[in-house]
Amino acid sequence: MESSVKPAVIGILALFICVHLAMADVGILPRCSWAGLYNFGDSNSDTGGISAAFTPVSSPYGMTFFKKPAGRLSDGRLVLDFLAEYIGLPYVSAYLDTINTDYRHGANFATGGSTIRRQNETIFKGGISPFSLDIQTVQFTQFKARIIDLWSSGHPAADKSQLQRPGDFSKALFTIDIGQNDLSVGFRTLSKQQLRPVGCLPVSTSNVRNPEPGYLDRYGCIRYQNDMAMEFNRQLKARVIKLRSELTEAAITYVDIYTAKYKLISSTKEYGFYEPLKVCCGHLEKNVRIFCGTTGIMNGTTVHGDACANPPVYVIWDGVHMTEAANRWVANQILNGSLSDPPIPATHACYKHL
Ligand SMILES: *[C@@H]1O[C@H](CO)[C@@H](O)[C@H](O)[C@H]1NC(C)=O
Ligand SMILES: *[C@@H]1O[C@H](CO)[C@@H](O)[C@H](O)[C@H]1NC(C)=O
Ligand SMILES: *[C@@H]1O[C@H](CO)[C@@H](O)[C@H](O)[C@H]1NC(C)=O
């Protein structure tokens, strides 16, 4: 299920309320009363979708916070979970999950391995999810239509106890966090001449041998891939700004998660973490690739990809995904709006800034 991913993450927080105000007013305004949280994305924000649709996430995933696998590719909570806490909503149930779900305050359409564009790959080859962003959008449209239908007078006996009210859709926070799998597929499938190995993630950096000068940056990240991620984010931001003039009733925020993650990777010790590219769970070294929760052969011996003794001091959990501690750190950086455009906290992102 691990598609190789880079620290480039794009986020858009979009929502649909139109109160116009000047920036200076934000501090004195009441918090938004979000009726729900709807999320679209990949493994960075999947709270159980790909796990429900395919193979369940196994132990030791989830060990730190949930104390058992919880459909998330981390040892605990994701940035999306910290966002939910920050704006006062429960964690978001995966749309594809059928057991013990709660859609009173939103739903999560993200699945591990999702891309923006449909790819000619499968979950079995390359770990690419069939639920690309366009499919997630179709799922949301269906979800909304069915909820509206259930609340209509035609279904007096329908069980709506776990569903939100139709009027709440327009008062919800919609988040999108996707893009890095599109880049990683590109890096994998480009011609040999174009193909240069990958970002700051050990799943990629552990493959680099005898790099040419300048190939890696001073933190050991693959420069070319991060340059590509930054270019992607520059173009995304330009599109977001354009979108604001097209969707004049919506308040749309661009969130630069890349900068938060790179800051953590470049100054890990300063923030109380170990070396940035060390993996807590599994073994990703030169010639050894035993992923978290799997078993493999190392030096002729069968070895299990177990977790490290102290996950909270690691940034990287499994070679692709961050630990809960790193997710919390990133959430603290972005939720107050300091890396957002416009720079308003998630609690106030319903106000449209002019
Ligand atoms: C997938 O394959 C089809 C047919 O060969 C092609 O038209 C399409 O562009 C490919 N998509 C991607 C994302 O590579
Ligand atoms: C496996 O062998 C390499 C050298 O051949 C050594 O550096 C490494 O520590 C060994 N790993 C284990 C778990 O014994
Ligand atoms: C947001 O939080 C980060 C991390 O705690 C802090 O460095 C930054 O100054 C804060 N920014 C604002 C605008 O509060």
Coordinates of C-alpha atoms and ligand atoms in Angstrom, one line a residue:
M1 CA 0.0 0.0 0.0
E2 CA 3.0 2.3 0.3
S3 CA 3.3 4.3 -2.9
S4 CA 6.5 6.2 -2.7
V5 CA 5.7 9.7 -1.7
K6 CA 7.6 12.9 -1.0
P7 CA 7.2 15.6 1.5
A8 CA 5.4 17.8 -1.0
V9 CA 1.9 18.1 0.3
I10 CA -0.6 20.5 -0.9
G11 CA -3.5 21.6 1.0
I12 CA -6.5 23.7 0.3
L13 CA -9.1 24.5 2.8
A14 CA -12.2 25.6 1.1
L15 CA -15.5 26.4 2.5
F16 CA -18.7 28.0 1.5
I17 CA -19.8 30.9 3.6
C18 CA -19.6 34.5 2.5
V19 CA -18.9 37.0 5.2
H20 CA -16.6 39.7 4.0
L21 CA -14.1 41.4 6.2
A22 CA -10.7 43.0 6.4
M23 CA -7.7 41.0 7.8
A24 CA -7.4 43.1 10.9
D25 CA -10.8 42.0 12.1
V26 CA -10.0 38.3 12.4
G27 CA -8.7 38.4 15.9
I28 CA -11.9 39.9 17.4
L29 CA -14.3 37.7 15.4
P30 CA -16.0 34.6 17.0
R31 CA -14.7 31.2 15.8
C32 CA -16.5 29.7 12.9
S33 CA -19.2 27.3 13.9
W34 CA -18.3 24.5 11.5
A35 CA -21.1 22.1 10.9
G36 CA -18.8 19.4 9.4
L37 CA -15.5 18.5 7.9
Y38 CA -15.2 16.9 4.5
N39 CA -11.8 15.8 3.3
F40 CA -10.4 14.6 0.0
G41 CA -6.8 13.3 -0.4
D42 CA -4.3 10.5 -0.1
S43 CA -2.7 8.5 2.7
N44 CA -1.7 11.7 4.5
S45 CA -5.3 12.1 5.5
D46 CA -6.9 8.7 5.0
T47 CA -8.7 7.7 8.2
G48 CA -9.7 4.2 7.1
G49 CA -10.8 4.3 3.5
I50 CA -8.2 2.2 1.7
S51 CA -8.1 -0.1 4.8
A52 CA -11.8 -0.8 4.4
A53 CA -11.7 -1.2 0.6
F54 CA -8.7 -3.4 0.4
T55 CA -6.3 -4.9 3.0
P56 CA -6.7 -3.7 6.6
V57 CA -3.8 -1.7 8.0
S58 CA -1.9 -3.9 10.4
S59 CA -0.1 -3.6 13.7
P60 CA 2.0 -1.7 14.8
Y61 CA 0.2 1.1 12.9
G62 CA -1.9 3.0 15.4
M63 CA 0.1 1.8 18.5
T64 CA 0.7 5.2 20.0
F65 CA -2.7 6.8 20.1
F66 CA -5.4 4.4 19.2
K67 CA -3.5 1.4 20.7
K68 CA -4.5 -0.7 17.7
P69 CA -4.6 -0.3 13.9
A70 CA -7.0 2.5 13.1
G71 CA -6.9 2.7 9.3
R72 CA -4.3 5.4 9.4
L73 CA -0.8 5.1 8.0
S74 CA 0.9 6.4 11.1
D75 CA 1.4 5.3 14.7
G76 CA -1.4 7.6 15.7
R77 CA -3.3 10.7 14.6
L78 CA -2.9 12.5 11.3
V79 CA -2.8 16.2 10.6
L80 CA -6.5 15.9 9.7
D81 CA -7.3 14.5 13.1
F82 CA -5.5 17.4 14.8
L83 CA -7.5 19.8 12.5
A84 CA -10.7 18.2 13.7
E85 CA -9.7 18.6 17.3
Y86 CA -8.7 22.2 16.7
I87 CA -12.0 23.2 15.2
G88 CA -14.0 21.2 17.7
L89 CA -15.3 18.4 15.6
P90 CA -15.0 14.6 16.0
Y91 CA -12.5 12.6 13.9
V92 CA -13.9 12.1 10.4
S93 CA -15.2 8.6 9.4
A94 CA -14.1 7.2 6.0
Y95 CA -16.8 7.2 3.4
L96 CA -15.8 3.7 2.3
D97 CA -16.0 2.3 5.8
T98 CA -19.2 0.5 6.8
I99 CA -18.7 -0.4 10.4
N100 CA -19.3 2.0 13.3
T101 CA -19.2 5.2 11.1
D102 CA -20.5 8.6 12.0
Y103 CA -21.4 11.1 9.3
R104 CA -23.1 13.6 11.5
H105 CA -20.2 16.0 11.1
G106 CA -18.7 15.1 7.7
A107 CA -17.0 12.3 5.9
N108 CA -13.6 11.5 4.6
F109 CA -13.1 10.5 0.9
A110 CA -9.3 10.3 1.1
T111 CA -7.6 7.0 0.4
G112 CA -4.0 5.9 0.6
G113 CA -2.3 6.0 -2.8
S114 CA -4.8 8.4 -4.3
T115 CA -3.7 10.7 -7.2
I116 CA -5.2 13.8 -8.7
R117 CA -5.1 12.4 -12.2
R118 CA -6.2 8.9 -13.0
Q119 CA -3.1 6.7 -13.4
N120 CA -2.6 3.6 -15.5
E121 CA -1.6 1.7 -12.4
T122 CA -3.4 -0.3 -9.7
I123 CA -3.3 -0.8 -6.0
F124 CA -1.6 -4.1 -6.6
K125 CA 1.1 -2.6 -8.9
G126 CA 2.6 0.5 -7.4
G127 CA 0.0 1.0 -4.6
I128 CA -2.0 3.5 -6.6
S129 CA -5.6 3.8 -5.3
P130 CA -8.5 3.6 -7.8
F131 CA -10.1 6.4 -5.9
S132 CA -8.5 9.3 -7.7
L133 CA -9.7 12.9 -6.9
D134 CA -12.3 12.9 -9.6
I135 CA -13.8 9.6 -8.2
Q136 CA -13.7 11.1 -4.6
T137 CA -15.7 14.0 -6.0
V138 CA -18.3 11.7 -7.6
Q139 CA -18.5 9.9 -4.2
F140 CA -19.1 13.1 -2.4
T141 CA -21.8 14.1 -4.9
Q142 CA -23.6 10.8 -4.4
F143 CA -23.2 11.0 -0.6
K144 CA -24.8 14.5 -0.6
A145 CA -27.6 13.5 -3.0
R146 CA -28.5 10.4 -0.9
I147 CA -28.5 12.3 2.4
I148 CA -30.8 15.0 0.9
D149 CA -33.0 12.3 -0.4
L150 CA -33.1 10.5 3.0
W151 CA -34.1 13.7 4.9
S152 CA -36.8 14.4 2.4
S153 CA -40.4 13.6 3.4
G154 CA -40.4 10.5 1.2
H155 CA -38.5 8.5 3.8
P156 CA -40.1 9.1 7.2
A157 CA -38.7 5.8 8.6
A158 CA -35.2 6.2 7.4
D159 CA -32.4 6.0 10.1
K160 CA -30.8 9.4 9.9
S161 CA -29.2 9.3 13.4
Q162 CA -25.6 9.0 12.0
L163 CA -26.1 11.5 9.1
Q164 CA -25.7 15.2 9.0
R165 CA -28.5 17.5 7.9
P166 CA -28.7 18.7 4.3
G167 CA -28.4 22.4 5.3
D168 CA -25.0 21.7 7.0
F169 CA -23.2 21.1 3.7
S170 CA -22.9 24.8 3.1
K171 CA -21.5 25.4 6.6
A172 CA -18.8 22.8 6.5
L173 CA -15.0 23.0 6.1
F174 CA -13.8 21.2 3.0
T175 CA -10.1 20.2 2.8
I176 CA -8.0 18.7 0.0
D177 CA -4.6 17.3 0.7
I178 CA -3.3 15.5 -2.4
G179 CA -0.6 15.6 -5.1
Q180 CA 2.4 13.7 -4.0
N181 CA 1.5 10.4 -5.5
D182 CA 1.0 12.1 -8.9
L183 CA 4.6 13.3 -8.6
S184 CA 5.9 9.9 -7.4
V185 CA 4.3 8.1 -10.4
G186 CA 5.9 10.6 -12.7
F187 CA 9.3 10.0 -11.1
R188 CA 8.9 6.3 -11.5
T189 CA 7.6 6.2 -15.1
L190 CA 9.7 8.9 -16.7
S191 CA 12.4 7.7 -19.1
K192 CA 15.8 6.7 -17.7
Q193 CA 17.4 10.0 -18.7
Q194 CA 14.7 12.0 -17.0
L195 CA 14.4 9.7 -14.0
R196 CA 16.3 10.9 -11.0
P197 CA 15.6 9.4 -7.6
V198 CA 13.3 11.1 -4.9
G199 CA 12.6 14.0 -2.0
C200 CA 13.3 13.5 1.7
L201 CA 11.6 10.2 2.3
P202 CA 13.8 7.2 3.3
V203 CA 11.8 5.0 0.9
S204 CA 13.6 7.0 -1.8
T205 CA 16.8 8.3 -0.2
S206 CA 17.8 4.9 1.0
N207 CA 18.2 3.9 -2.7
V208 CA 20.6 6.7 -3.6
R209 CA 24.1 5.5 -4.2
N210 CA 27.2 7.7 -4.9
P211 CA 25.2 10.8 -5.6
E212 CA 26.8 13.5 -7.8
P213 CA 27.6 16.7 -6.1
G214 CA 24.5 18.8 -5.5
Y215 CA 22.2 15.9 -6.0
L216 CA 21.3 15.8 -2.4
D217 CA 20.8 18.9 -0.3
R218 CA 22.5 19.3 3.0
Y219 CA 19.8 17.4 4.8
G220 CA 20.1 14.4 2.6
C221 CA 17.0 15.1 0.6
I222 CA 16.8 14.7 -3.2
R223 CA 16.9 18.2 -4.5
Y224 CA 15.3 17.6 -7.9
Q225 CA 12.2 16.1 -6.4
N226 CA 11.7 18.8 -3.9
D227 CA 12.1 21.4 -6.6
M228 CA 9.4 19.7 -8.6
A229 CA 7.1 19.7 -5.5
M230 CA 7.7 23.4 -5.0
E231 CA 6.9 24.1 -8.6
F232 CA 3.7 22.1 -8.2
N233 CA 2.8 24.1 -5.2
R234 CA 3.5 27.4 -6.9
Q235 CA 1.2 26.5 -9.7
L236 CA -1.4 25.2 -7.3
K237 CA -1.4 28.5 -5.4
A238 CA -1.9 30.4 -8.7
R239 CA -4.9 28.2 -9.5
V240 CA -6.3 28.7 -6.0
I241 CA -6.1 32.5 -6.4
K242 CA -7.9 32.2 -9.8
L243 CA -10.5 29.9 -8.3
R244 CA -11.4 32.6 -5.8
S245 CA -12.6 34.9 -8.5
E246 CA -14.6 32.1 -10.0
L247 CA -16.3 30.9 -6.8
T248 CA -17.1 34.2 -5.3
E249 CA -19.3 32.7 -2.6
A250 CA -16.6 30.5 -1.2
A251 CA -13.8 31.3 1.2
I252 CA -10.7 29.4 -0.1
T253 CA -7.4 29.1 1.7
Y254 CA -4.1 27.8 0.4
V255 CA -2.0 26.0 3.1
D256 CA 1.7 25.5 2.5
I257 CA 2.4 22.1 4.3
Y258 CA 5.6 21.7 2.4
T259 CA 7.3 24.5 4.2
A260 CA 6.1 23.1 7.6
K261 CA 7.5 19.6 6.8
Y262 CA 10.7 20.9 5.4
K263 CA 11.3 23.0 8.4
L264 CA 10.9 20.0 10.6
I265 CA 13.2 17.9 8.5
S266 CA 15.9 20.6 8.3
S267 CA 15.9 21.3 12.1
T268 CA 14.7 18.1 13.7
K269 CA 17.0 18.2 16.7
E270 CA 16.1 21.8 17.5
Y271 CA 12.5 20.6 17.8
G272 CA 13.3 17.6 19.9
F273 CA 13.4 14.8 17.3
Y274 CA 16.1 12.4 16.2
E275 CA 17.7 12.5 12.8
P276 CA 15.1 13.4 10.2
L277 CA 15.6 10.5 7.8
K278 CA 15.7 7.7 10.3
V279 CA 12.7 5.3 10.1
C280 CA 10.9 4.3 13.3
C281 CA 9.1 1.3 12.0
G282 CA 10.6 -1.3 9.6
H283 CA 14.1 -1.4 8.1
L284 CA 14.9 0.8 5.1
E285 CA 18.6 0.8 4.5
K286 CA 20.9 0.2 1.6
N287 CA 20.0 -3.4 0.3
V288 CA 17.4 -3.9 3.0
R289 CA 13.7 -3.0 2.5
I290 CA 11.5 -4.5 5.2
F291 CA 8.5 -2.3 5.5
C292 CA 6.7 -1.6 8.8
G293 CA 4.5 -4.5 9.9
T294 CA 6.0 -7.0 7.3
T295 CA 8.6 -9.7 7.5
G296 CA 11.8 -10.0 5.4
I297 CA 15.3 -11.4 5.3
M298 CA 18.2 -9.4 6.6
N299 CA 21.7 -10.8 6.7
G300 CA 20.3 -14.2 6.2
T301 CA 17.9 -14.0 9.1
T302 CA 14.1 -13.5 9.1
V303 CA 13.4 -10.1 10.6
H304 CA 10.1 -8.4 11.4
G305 CA 9.5 -4.8 10.6
D306 CA 8.8 -3.7 14.2
A307 CA 8.4 -0.2 15.7
C308 CA 11.2 1.6 17.4
A309 CA 11.1 1.9 21.2
N310 CA 10.2 5.6 21.2
P311 CA 8.1 6.7 18.2
P312 CA 7.6 10.3 19.5
V313 CA 11.2 11.2 18.8
Y314 CA 11.0 10.1 15.2
V315 CA 9.8 12.3 12.3
I316 CA 9.3 9.4 9.9
W317 CA 7.2 6.4 10.9
D318 CA 7.4 3.9 8.1
G319 CA 9.6 5.4 5.3
V320 CA 6.7 7.2 3.7
H321 CA 4.5 8.6 6.4
M322 CA 5.1 10.7 9.5
T323 CA 4.8 9.7 13.1
E324 CA 1.9 11.2 15.2
A325 CA 4.4 13.4 16.9
A326 CA 5.6 14.9 13.6
N327 CA 1.9 15.2 12.4
R328 CA 1.1 17.1 15.6
W329 CA 4.1 19.3 15.1
V330 CA 3.1 20.1 11.5
A331 CA -0.5 20.7 12.6
N332 CA 0.7 23.2 15.1
Q333 CA 2.6 25.0 12.4
I334 CA -0.3 25.2 9.9
L335 CA -3.5 25.5 11.9
N336 CA -2.9 29.0 13.2
G337 CA -2.7 30.2 9.7
S338 CA 0.9 31.4 9.6
L339 CA 1.6 29.3 6.5
S340 CA -1.8 30.0 4.9
D341 CA -3.0 32.4 2.2
P342 CA -4.8 34.3 3.5
P343 CA -3.1 34.0 6.9
I344 CA -6.1 33.2 9.0
P345 CA -6.4 30.2 11.5
A346 CA -8.6 27.3 10.6
T347 CA -11.0 28.4 13.4
H348 CA -11.7 31.5 11.4
A349 CA -11.3 30.3 7.8
C350 CA -15.1 30.8 7.2
Y351 CA -14.6 34.5 6.9
K352 CA -14.0 35.7 3.4
H353 CA -11.0 38.0 3.3
L354 CA -11.0 40.7 0.6
Ligands
LIG1 C1 -3.2 6.1 -19.5 O1 -3.2 5.3 -20.8 C2 -4.0 5.9 -21.8 C3 -4.0 5.0 -23.0 O2 -2.8 4.6 -23.3 C4 -3.5 7.3 -22.1 O3 -4.3 7.9 -23.1 C5 -3.5 8.2 -20.8 O4 -2.9 9.4 -21.1 C6 -2.7 7.5 -19.7 N1 -2.8 8.2 -18.5 C7 -1.8 8.6 -17.7 C8 -2.1 9.4 -16.5 O5 -0.6 8.4 -18.0
LIG2 C1 23.7 -6.7 8.6 O1 25.0 -6.7 8.0 C2 25.5 -5.4 7.8 C3 26.9 -5.5 7.1 O2 26.9 -6.6 6.3 C4 25.7 -4.7 9.2 O3 26.1 -3.4 9.0 C5 24.3 -4.7 9.8 O4 24.4 -4.1 11.1 C6 23.7 -6.1 9.9 N1 22.4 -6.0 10.4 C7 22.0 -6.7 11.5 C8 20.6 -6.4 11.9 O5 22.6 -7.5 12.0
LIG3 C1 1.8 29.7 14.7 O1 2.4 28.6 15.4 C2 3.8 28.5 15.2 C3 4.2 27.2 15.9 O2 3.9 27.2 17.2 C4 4.5 29.7 15.6 O3 5.9 29.6 15.3 C5 4.0 30.9 14.9 O4 4.6 32.1 15.4 C6 2.5 31.0 15.1 N1 2.0 32.1 14.2 C7 1.0 32.9 14.6 C8 0.5 33.9 13.6 O5 0.4 32.7 15.7

